[in-house]
Coordinates of C-alpha atoms in Angstrom, one line a residue:
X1 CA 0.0 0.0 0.0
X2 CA 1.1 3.3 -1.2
X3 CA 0.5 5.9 1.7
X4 CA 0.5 10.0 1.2
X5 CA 3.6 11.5 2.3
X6 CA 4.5 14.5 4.8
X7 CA 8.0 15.3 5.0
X8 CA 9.3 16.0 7.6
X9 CA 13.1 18.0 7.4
X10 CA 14.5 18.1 10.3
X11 CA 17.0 21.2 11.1
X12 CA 17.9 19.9 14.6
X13 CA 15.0 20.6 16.9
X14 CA 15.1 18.1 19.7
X15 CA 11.1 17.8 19.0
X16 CA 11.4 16.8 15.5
X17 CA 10.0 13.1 16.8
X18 CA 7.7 14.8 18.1
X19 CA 6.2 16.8 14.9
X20 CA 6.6 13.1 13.2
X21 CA 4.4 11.4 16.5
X22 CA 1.7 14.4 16.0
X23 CA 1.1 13.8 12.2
X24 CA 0.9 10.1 12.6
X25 CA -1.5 10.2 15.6
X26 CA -4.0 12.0 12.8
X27 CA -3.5 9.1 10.9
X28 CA -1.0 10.1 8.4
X29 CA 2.1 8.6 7.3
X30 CA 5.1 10.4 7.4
X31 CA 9.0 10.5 7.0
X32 CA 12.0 12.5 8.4
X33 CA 15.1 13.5 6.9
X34 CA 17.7 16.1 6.8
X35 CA 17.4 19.5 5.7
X36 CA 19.6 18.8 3.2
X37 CA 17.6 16.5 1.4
X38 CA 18.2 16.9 -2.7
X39 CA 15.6 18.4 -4.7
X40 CA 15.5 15.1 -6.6
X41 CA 15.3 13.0 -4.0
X42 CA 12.2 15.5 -3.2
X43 CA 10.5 14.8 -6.2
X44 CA 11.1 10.9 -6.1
X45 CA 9.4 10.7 -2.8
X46 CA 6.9 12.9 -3.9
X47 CA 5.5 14.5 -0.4
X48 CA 2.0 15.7 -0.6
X49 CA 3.1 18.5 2.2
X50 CA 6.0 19.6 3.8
X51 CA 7.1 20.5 7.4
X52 CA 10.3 22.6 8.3
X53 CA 11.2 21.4 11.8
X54 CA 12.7 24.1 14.7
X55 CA 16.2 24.3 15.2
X56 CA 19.0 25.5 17.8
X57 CA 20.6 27.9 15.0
X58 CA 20.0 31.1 14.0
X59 CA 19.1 31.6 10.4
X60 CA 21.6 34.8 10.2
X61 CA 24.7 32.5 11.5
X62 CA 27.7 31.2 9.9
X63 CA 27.2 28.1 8.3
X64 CA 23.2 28.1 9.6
X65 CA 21.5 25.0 8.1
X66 CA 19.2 25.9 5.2
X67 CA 18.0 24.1 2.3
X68 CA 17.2 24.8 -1.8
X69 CA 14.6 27.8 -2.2
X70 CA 13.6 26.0 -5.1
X71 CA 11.0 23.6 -2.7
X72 CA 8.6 26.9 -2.5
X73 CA 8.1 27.0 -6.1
X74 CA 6.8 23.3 -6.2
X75 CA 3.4 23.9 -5.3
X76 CA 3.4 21.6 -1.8
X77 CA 1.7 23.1 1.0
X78 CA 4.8 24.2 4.0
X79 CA 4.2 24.3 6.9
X80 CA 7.5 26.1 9.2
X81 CA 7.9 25.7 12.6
X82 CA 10.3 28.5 15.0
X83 CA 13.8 27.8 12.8
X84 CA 11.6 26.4 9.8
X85 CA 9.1 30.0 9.3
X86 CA 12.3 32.0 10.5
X87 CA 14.3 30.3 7.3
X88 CA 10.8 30.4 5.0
X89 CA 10.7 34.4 5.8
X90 CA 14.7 34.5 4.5
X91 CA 14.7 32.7 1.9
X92 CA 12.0 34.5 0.2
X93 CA 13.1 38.5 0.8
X94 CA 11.9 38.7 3.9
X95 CA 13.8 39.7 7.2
X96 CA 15.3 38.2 10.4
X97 CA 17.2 39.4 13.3
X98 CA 18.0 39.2 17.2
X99 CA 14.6 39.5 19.3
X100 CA 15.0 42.5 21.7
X101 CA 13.0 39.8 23.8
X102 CA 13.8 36.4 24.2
X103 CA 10.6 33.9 24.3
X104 CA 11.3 30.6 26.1
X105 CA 8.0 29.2 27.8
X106 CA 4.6 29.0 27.8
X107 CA 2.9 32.6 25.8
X108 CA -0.7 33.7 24.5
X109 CA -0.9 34.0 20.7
X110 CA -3.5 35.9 19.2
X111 CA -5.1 34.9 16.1
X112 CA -5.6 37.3 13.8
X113 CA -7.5 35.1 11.0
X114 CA -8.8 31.9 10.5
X115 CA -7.0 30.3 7.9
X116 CA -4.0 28.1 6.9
X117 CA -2.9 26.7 10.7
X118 CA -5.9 28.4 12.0
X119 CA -8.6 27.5 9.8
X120 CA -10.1 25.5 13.0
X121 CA -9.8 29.0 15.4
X122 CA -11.5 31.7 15.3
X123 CA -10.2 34.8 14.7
X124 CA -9.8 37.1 17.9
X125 CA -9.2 33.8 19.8
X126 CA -6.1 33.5 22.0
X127 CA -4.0 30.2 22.0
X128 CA -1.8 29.0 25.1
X129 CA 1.1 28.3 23.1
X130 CA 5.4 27.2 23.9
X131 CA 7.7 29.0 22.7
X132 CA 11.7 28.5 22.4
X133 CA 12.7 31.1 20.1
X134 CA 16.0 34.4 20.3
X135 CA 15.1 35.7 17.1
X136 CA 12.0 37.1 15.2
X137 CA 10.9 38.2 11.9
X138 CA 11.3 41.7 11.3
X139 CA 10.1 42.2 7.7
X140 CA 7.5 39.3 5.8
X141 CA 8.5 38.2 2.4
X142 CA 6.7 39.2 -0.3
X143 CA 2.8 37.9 -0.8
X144 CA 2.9 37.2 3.0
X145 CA 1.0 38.5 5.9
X146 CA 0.8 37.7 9.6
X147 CA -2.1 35.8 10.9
X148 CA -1.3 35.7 14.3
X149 CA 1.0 38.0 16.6
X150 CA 1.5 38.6 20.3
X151 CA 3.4 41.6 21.8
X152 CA 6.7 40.4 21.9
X153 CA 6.9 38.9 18.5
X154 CA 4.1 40.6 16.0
X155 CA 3.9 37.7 13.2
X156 CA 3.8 35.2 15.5
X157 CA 1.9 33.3 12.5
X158 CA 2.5 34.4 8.5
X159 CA 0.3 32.9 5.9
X160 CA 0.8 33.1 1.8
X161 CA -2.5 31.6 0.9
X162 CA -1.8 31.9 -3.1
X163 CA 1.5 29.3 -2.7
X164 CA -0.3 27.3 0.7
X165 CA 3.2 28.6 2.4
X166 CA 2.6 28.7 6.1
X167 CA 4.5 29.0 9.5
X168 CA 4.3 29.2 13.4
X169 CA 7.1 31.0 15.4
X170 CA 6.0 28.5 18.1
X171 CA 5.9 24.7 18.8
X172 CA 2.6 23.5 17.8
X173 CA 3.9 19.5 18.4
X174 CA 4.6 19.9 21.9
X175 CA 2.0 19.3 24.8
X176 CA 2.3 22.5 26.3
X177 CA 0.8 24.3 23.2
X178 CA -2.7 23.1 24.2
X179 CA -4.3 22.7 20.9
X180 CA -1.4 22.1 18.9
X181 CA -2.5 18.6 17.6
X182 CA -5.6 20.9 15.5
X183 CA -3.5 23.4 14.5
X184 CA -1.4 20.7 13.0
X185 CA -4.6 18.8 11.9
X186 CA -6.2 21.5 9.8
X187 CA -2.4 22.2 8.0
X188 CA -2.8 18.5 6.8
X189 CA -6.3 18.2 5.9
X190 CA -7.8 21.6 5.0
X191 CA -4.3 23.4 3.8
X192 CA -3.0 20.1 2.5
X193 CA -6.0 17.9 1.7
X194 CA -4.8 14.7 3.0
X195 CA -6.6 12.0 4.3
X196 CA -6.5 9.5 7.4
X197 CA -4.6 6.1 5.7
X198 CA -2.3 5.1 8.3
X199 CA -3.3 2.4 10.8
X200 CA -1.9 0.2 13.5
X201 CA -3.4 -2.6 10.8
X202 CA -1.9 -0.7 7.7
X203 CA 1.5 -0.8 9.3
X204 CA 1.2 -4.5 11.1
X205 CA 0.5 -5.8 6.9
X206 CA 3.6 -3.7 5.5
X207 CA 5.7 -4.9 8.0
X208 CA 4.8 -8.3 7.9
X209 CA 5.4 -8.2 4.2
X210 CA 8.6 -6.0 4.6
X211 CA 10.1 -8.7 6.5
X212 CA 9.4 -11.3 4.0
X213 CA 10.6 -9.5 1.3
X214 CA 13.8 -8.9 3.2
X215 CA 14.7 -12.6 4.3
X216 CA 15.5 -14.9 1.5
X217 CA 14.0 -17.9 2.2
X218 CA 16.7 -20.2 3.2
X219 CA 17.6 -17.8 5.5
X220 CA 16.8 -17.7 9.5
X221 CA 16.2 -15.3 11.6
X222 CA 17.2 -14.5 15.3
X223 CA 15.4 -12.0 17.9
X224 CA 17.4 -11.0 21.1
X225 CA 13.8 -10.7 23.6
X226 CA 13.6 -9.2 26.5
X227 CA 10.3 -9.3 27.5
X228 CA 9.4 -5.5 27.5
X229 CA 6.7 -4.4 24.4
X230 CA 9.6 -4.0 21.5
X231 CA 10.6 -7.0 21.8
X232 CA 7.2 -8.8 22.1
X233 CA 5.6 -6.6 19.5
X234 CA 8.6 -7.3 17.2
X235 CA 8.8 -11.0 17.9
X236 CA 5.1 -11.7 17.1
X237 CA 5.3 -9.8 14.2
X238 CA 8.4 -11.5 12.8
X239 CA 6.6 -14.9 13.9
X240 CA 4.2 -13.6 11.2
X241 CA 6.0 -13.1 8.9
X242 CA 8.6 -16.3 9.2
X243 CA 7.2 -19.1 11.1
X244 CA 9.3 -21.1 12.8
X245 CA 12.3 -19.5 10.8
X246 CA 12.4 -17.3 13.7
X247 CA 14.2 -18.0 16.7
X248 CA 14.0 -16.2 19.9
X249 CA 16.8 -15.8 22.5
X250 CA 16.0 -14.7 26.0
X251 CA 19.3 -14.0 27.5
X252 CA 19.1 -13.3 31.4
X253 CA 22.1 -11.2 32.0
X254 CA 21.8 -10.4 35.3
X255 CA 20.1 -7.0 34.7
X256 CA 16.5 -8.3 35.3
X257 CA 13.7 -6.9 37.1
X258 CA 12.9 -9.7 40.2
X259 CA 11.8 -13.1 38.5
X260 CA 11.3 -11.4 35.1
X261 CA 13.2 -14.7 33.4
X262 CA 10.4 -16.8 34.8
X263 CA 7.5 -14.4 33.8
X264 CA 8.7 -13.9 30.0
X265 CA 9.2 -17.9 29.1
X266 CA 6.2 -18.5 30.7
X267 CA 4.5 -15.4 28.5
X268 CA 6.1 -16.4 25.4
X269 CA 5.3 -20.5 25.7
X270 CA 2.5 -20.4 27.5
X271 CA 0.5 -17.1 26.2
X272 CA 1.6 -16.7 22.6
X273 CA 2.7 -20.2 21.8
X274 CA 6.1 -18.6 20.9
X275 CA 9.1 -21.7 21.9
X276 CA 12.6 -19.4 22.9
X277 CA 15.8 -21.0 24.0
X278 CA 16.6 -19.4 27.6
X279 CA 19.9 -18.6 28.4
X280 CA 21.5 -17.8 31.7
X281 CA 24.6 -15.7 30.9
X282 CA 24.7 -13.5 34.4
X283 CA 28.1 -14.4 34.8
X284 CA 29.3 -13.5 31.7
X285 CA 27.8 -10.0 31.5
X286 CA 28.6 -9.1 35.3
X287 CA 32.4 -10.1 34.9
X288 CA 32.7 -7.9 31.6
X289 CA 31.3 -4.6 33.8
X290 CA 33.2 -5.6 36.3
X291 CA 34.7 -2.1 37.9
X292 CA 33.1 -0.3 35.4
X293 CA 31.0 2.5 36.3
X294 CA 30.7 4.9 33.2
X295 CA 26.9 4.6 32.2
X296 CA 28.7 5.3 28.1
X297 CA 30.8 2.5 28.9
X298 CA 28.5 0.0 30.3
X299 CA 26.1 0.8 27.4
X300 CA 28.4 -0.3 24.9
X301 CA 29.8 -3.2 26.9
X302 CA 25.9 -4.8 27.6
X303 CA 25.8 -4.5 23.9
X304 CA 29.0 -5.8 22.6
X305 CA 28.1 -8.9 25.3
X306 CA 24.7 -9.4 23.5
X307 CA 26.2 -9.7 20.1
X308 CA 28.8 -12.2 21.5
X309 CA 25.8 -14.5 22.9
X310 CA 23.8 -14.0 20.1
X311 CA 26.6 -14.6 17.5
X312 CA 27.2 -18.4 19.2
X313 CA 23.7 -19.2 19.6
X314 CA 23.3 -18.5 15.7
X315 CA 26.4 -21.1 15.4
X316 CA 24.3 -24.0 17.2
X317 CA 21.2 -23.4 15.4
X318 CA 22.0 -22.4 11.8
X319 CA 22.3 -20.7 8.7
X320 CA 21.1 -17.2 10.8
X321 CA 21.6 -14.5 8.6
X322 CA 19.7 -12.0 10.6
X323 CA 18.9 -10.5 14.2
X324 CA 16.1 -8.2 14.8
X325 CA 16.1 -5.4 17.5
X326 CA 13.1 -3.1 19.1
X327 CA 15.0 -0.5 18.4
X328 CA 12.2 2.7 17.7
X329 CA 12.2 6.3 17.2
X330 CA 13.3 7.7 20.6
X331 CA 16.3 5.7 20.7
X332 CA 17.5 7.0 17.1
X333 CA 16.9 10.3 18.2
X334 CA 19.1 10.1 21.6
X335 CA 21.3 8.0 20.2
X336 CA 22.5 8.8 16.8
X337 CA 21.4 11.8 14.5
X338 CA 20.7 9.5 11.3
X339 CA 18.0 11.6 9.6
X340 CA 19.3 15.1 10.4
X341 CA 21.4 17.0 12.6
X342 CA 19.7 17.1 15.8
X343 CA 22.3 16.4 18.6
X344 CA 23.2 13.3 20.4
X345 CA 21.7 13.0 24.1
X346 CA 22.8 9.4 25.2
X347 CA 23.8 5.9 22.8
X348 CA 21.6 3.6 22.9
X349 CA 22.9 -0.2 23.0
X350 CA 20.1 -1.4 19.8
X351 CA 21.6 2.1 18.2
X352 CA 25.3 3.1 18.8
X353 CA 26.6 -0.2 20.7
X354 CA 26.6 -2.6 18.2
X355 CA 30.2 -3.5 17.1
X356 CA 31.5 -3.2 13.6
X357 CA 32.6 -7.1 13.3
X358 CA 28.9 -7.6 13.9
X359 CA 28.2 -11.2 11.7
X360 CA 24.3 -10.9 11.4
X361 CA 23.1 -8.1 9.2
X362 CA 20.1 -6.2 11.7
X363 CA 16.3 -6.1 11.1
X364 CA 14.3 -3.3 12.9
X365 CA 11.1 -3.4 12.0
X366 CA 9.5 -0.9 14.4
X367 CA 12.7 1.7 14.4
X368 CA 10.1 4.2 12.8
X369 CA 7.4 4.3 15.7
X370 CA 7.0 5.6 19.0
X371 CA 5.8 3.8 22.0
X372 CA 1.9 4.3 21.7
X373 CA 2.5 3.1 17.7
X374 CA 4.0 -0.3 18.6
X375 CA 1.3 -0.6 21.8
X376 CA -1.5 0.1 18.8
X377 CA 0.6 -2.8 16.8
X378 CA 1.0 -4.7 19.2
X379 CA -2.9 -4.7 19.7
X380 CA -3.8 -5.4 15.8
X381 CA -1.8 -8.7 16.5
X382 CA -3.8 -9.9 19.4
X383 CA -0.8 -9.5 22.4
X384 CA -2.7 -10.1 25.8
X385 CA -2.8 -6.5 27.4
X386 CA -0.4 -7.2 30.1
X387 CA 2.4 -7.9 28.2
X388 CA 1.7 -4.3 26.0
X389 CA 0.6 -2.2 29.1
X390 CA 4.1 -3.0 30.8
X391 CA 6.4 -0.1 31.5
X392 CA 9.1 0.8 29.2
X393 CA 12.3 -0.9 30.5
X394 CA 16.0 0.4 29.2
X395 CA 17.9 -2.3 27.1
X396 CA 20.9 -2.2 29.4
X397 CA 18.5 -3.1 32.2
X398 CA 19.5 -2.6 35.5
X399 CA 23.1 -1.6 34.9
X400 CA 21.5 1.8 34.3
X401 CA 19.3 1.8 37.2
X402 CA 22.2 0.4 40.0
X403 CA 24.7 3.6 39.6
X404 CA 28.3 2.9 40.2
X405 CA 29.6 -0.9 41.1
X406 CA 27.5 -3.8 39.4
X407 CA 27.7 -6.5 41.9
X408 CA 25.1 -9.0 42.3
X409 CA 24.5 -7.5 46.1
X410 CA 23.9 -4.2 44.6
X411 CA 21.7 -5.6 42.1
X412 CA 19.6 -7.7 44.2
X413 CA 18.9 -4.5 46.8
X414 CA 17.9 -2.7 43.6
X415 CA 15.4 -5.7 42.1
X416 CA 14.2 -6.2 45.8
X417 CA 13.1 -2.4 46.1
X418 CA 11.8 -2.2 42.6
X419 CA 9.2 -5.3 43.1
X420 CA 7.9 -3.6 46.5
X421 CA 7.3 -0.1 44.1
X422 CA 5.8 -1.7 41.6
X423 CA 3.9 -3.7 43.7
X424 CA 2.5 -1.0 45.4
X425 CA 1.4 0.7 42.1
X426 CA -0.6 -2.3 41.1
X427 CA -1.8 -2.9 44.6
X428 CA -3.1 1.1 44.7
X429 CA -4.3 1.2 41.2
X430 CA -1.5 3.3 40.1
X431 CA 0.5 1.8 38.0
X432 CA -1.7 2.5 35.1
X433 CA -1.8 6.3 36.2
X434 CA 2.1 6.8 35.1
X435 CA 4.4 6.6 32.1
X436 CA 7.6 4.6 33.3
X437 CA 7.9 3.9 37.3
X438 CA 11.2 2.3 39.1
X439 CA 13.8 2.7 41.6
X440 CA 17.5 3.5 41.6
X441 CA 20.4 2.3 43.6
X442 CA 22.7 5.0 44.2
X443 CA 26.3 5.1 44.9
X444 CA 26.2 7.2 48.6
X445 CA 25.5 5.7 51.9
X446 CA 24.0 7.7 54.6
X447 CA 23.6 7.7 58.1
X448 CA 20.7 6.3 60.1
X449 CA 19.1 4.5 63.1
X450 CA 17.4 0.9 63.0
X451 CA 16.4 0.4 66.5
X452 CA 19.4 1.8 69.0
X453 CA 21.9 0.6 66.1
X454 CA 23.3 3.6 63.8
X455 CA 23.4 2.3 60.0
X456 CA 25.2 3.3 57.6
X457 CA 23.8 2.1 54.4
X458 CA 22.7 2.8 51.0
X459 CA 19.8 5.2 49.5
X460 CA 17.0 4.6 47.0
X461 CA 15.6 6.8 44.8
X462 CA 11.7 6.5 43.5
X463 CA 10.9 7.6 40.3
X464 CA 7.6 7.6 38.2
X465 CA 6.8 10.0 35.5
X466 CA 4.2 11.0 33.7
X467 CA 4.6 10.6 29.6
X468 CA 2.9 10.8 26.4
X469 CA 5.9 10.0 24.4
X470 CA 8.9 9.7 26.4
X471 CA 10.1 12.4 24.7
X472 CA 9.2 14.5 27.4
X473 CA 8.0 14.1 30.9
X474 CA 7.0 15.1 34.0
X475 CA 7.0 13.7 37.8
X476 CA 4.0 11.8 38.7
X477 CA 2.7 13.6 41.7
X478 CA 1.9 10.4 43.7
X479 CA 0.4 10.6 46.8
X480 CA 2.6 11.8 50.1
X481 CA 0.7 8.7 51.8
X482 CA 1.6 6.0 49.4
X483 CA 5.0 7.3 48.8
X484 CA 5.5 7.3 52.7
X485 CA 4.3 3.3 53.0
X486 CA 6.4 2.6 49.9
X487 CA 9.6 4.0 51.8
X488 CA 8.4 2.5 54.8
X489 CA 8.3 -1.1 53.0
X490 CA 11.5 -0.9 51.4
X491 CA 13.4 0.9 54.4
X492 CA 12.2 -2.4 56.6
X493 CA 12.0 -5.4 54.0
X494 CA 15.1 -4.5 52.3
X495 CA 18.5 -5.1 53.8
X496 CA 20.9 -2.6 52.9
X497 CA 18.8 0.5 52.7
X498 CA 18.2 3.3 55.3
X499 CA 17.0 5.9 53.2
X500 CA 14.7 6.6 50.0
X501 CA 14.2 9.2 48.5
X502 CA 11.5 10.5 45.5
X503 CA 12.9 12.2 42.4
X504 CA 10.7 14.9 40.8
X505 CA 12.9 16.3 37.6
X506 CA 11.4 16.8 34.9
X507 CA 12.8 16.0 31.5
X508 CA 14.4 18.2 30.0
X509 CA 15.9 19.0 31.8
X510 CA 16.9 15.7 33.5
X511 CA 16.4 12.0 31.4
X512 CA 13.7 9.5 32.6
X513 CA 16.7 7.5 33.1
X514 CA 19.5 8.6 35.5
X515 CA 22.3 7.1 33.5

């Protein structure tokens, strides 16, 4: 199936995803790639509209990012967004230079007519908007006009309904602009005309057949699992598409959440009639981080390991050409900058920890989709609802959760303390409530008094967010009582800790993560 196309060039904002996550949640397929993209290779993919993403430059700068004026003469509805209107308004005569005031944060926009962006608000209406912007436009191109404005930055909003050129000086795709996914909306379908052809279903087929196309058929095909919703998604779907070409490989390496090894083989045999080979390699993975306490470091040592395991297991069973990975859009994004130049947060090991000897050639068949994507997925192919509704867990598992020394000691305070949290979630009704929840081991020891003994032990941190993407978040506010039974549970049932403590960062700044 032949889907319509937005695309999406990508100028380095750190919400580029998220521009991509808004236009697929209105049911329309789209791509990212870097400004740079060739006019040619423009026309061969033949977009049906286009979206400039934001940017950390400034369009005046040496060696700014920009891209071939030629795309506004194509006749595709544009829509730019902060960097992308600032770079629209220069590249077609128009004028941009330092703000005398800054706008980062939340900021009322005014709408001055209903039409482009706006054709779903009325005009007079004022919009709760984000913005992240150090420059303005100071004098509109030619043919353009503004059609929104606030005090600090009078075009706002600029409109050239005669080419269907539009663009926003704030960030419509993020949360905090409250009725961003409409102003989006009515850019794609009354600017741009498109309509709603991309489903959970419609990507569940093309994957399926995607997979088929890509292993020959004498060819087999291994899938590292860990349990957590990529992998299961991905491994059900591949089971689709293969059969019993498909082998999966559950590797405990130590980093596992309390009895998790149990719970998956059980999930996979008994549940989804999926056989794996099970493979206890704790002592292999713990004596290769041995000392080490670099989160970069253990990163790319968890996945070196898993390539090792993977690469002998392939021996025994096969002809294994292939090994597919979870990997999906937020760990490209934080990991390496592959479809533009937005900047590197953090590797991640499906991303930048694979080592260049690697044997098996890699199959990722959800590395385009966010979370709630693979969850909708996951759905279409009939996965029971507690193996979809689990919380994200981090590839490196625990060794990112248990800061400093990995020893088994340290690793079974931290698994002992994260069943009592997330048992208290489900017990409460709460896990539900919150994005990501879990605890983390950290490398201090504090003071305290058990009894008339003084202590001197280790401290937990709590942490649960709130999440429609993982791109962002915010700290769940759980409830003082709850959190104070939670502490009280671990501080008494868990030897080795005298202290917890609840973390409420948000991120940005911070990571859900703490390494």
């Amino acid at each position: 199936m032949t889907h319509q196309l937005v695309l999406i060039l990508d100028f380095g904002s750190q919400t580029t995803q998220l521009i991509a996550r808004r236009v697929r949640e209105a049911g329309v397929y789209c791509e990212i790639h870097p400004f740079s993209l060739a006019p040619e290779r423009i026309d061969a993919l033949a977009p049906r509209a286009v979206i400039l993403s934001g940017g950390p430059a400034s369009v005046y700068g040496t060696g700014a990012p920009t891209l071939d004026s030629s795309l506004f003469s194509r006749g595709i509805p544009i829509l730019g967004i902060c960097y992308g209107v600032q770079l629209t308004a220069q590249l077609l005569g128009g004028r941009v230079e330092r703000a005398d005031t800054r706008e980062f944060g939340a900021a009322p926009v005014r709408v001055e007519e209903s039409v482009g962006p706006f054709a779903r608000f009325a005009a007079g209406e004022s919009l709760d908007v984000w913005m992240s912007h150090g420059d303005r436009i100071a004098e509109l191109p030619p043919g353009f006009r503004a059609i929104g404005s606030n005090p600090s930055t009078p075009a706002c909003a600029i409109a050239d309904d005669a080419r269907r050129i539009y663009g926003v000086q704030f960030h419509p795709e993020v949360t905090h602009t409250k009725r961003g996914s409409e102003l989006i909306e009515a850019f794609l379908f009354d600017v741009a005309g498109m309509t709603r052809d991309w489903t959970p279903a419609s990507f569940v087929e093309e994957a399926v057949a995607r997979v088929r196309r890509t292993v020959a058929e004498n060819e087999r095909v291994v899938l590292g699992l860990s349990g957590g919703v990529d992998s299961t998604v991905a491994a059900v779907l591949c089971r689709r598409a293969l059969g019993d070409r498909l082998t999966c490989i559950f590797v405990d390496n130590g980093l596992m959440r309390l009895d998790e090894a149990k719970q998956v083989t059980e999930m996979f045999r008994e549940r989804l009639g999926i056989e794996l080979i099970a493979i206890d390699a704790s002592e292999e993975f713990l004596a290769a981080l041995d000392g080490q306490t670099d989160p970069e470091k253990k990163r790319k040592i968890i996945g070196t390991t898993f390539i090792d395991v993977f690469e002998r297991e392939a021996k025994r069973i096969g002809n294994v050409a292939w090994l597919v990975q979870g990997t999906l859009y937020p760990d490209v994004i934080e990991s390496v900058p592959i479809h533009g130049s937005s900047a590197v947060i953090k590797s991640h090991h499906n991303v930048g920890g694979l080592p260049a000897r690697m044997k098996l050639k890699l199959i990722e068949p959800l590395r385009e989709l966010f979370k709630d994507e693979v969850r909708a997925a996951g759905r279409t192919l009939a996965i029971p609802s507690e193996a979809l509704q689990r919380h994200p867990f981090p590839g490196p598992g625990l060794a990112v959760r248990c800061i400093g020394d990995l020893t088994r000691e340290r690793l079974d305070v931290l698994r002992r303390a994260d069943a009592i949290f997330i048992d208290e979630l489900r017990s409460k009704g709460l896990y539900d409530t919150v994005w990501q929840a879990f605890t983390v081991l950290l490398p201090v020891r504090s003071v305290g008094v058990m009894g008339d003994d003084r202590t001197y032990d280790e401290v937990i941190s709590l942490r649960a967010v709130t999440s429609q993407d993982g791109m962002t978040a915010d700290w769940a506010r759980l409830p003082y009582e709850f959190l104070a039974h939670v502490s009280n549970r671990i501080i008494n049932e868990v030897r080795g800790v005298n202290r917890v403590v609840y973390d409420i960062s948000s991120k940005p700044p911070a990571t859900i993560e703490w390494e």
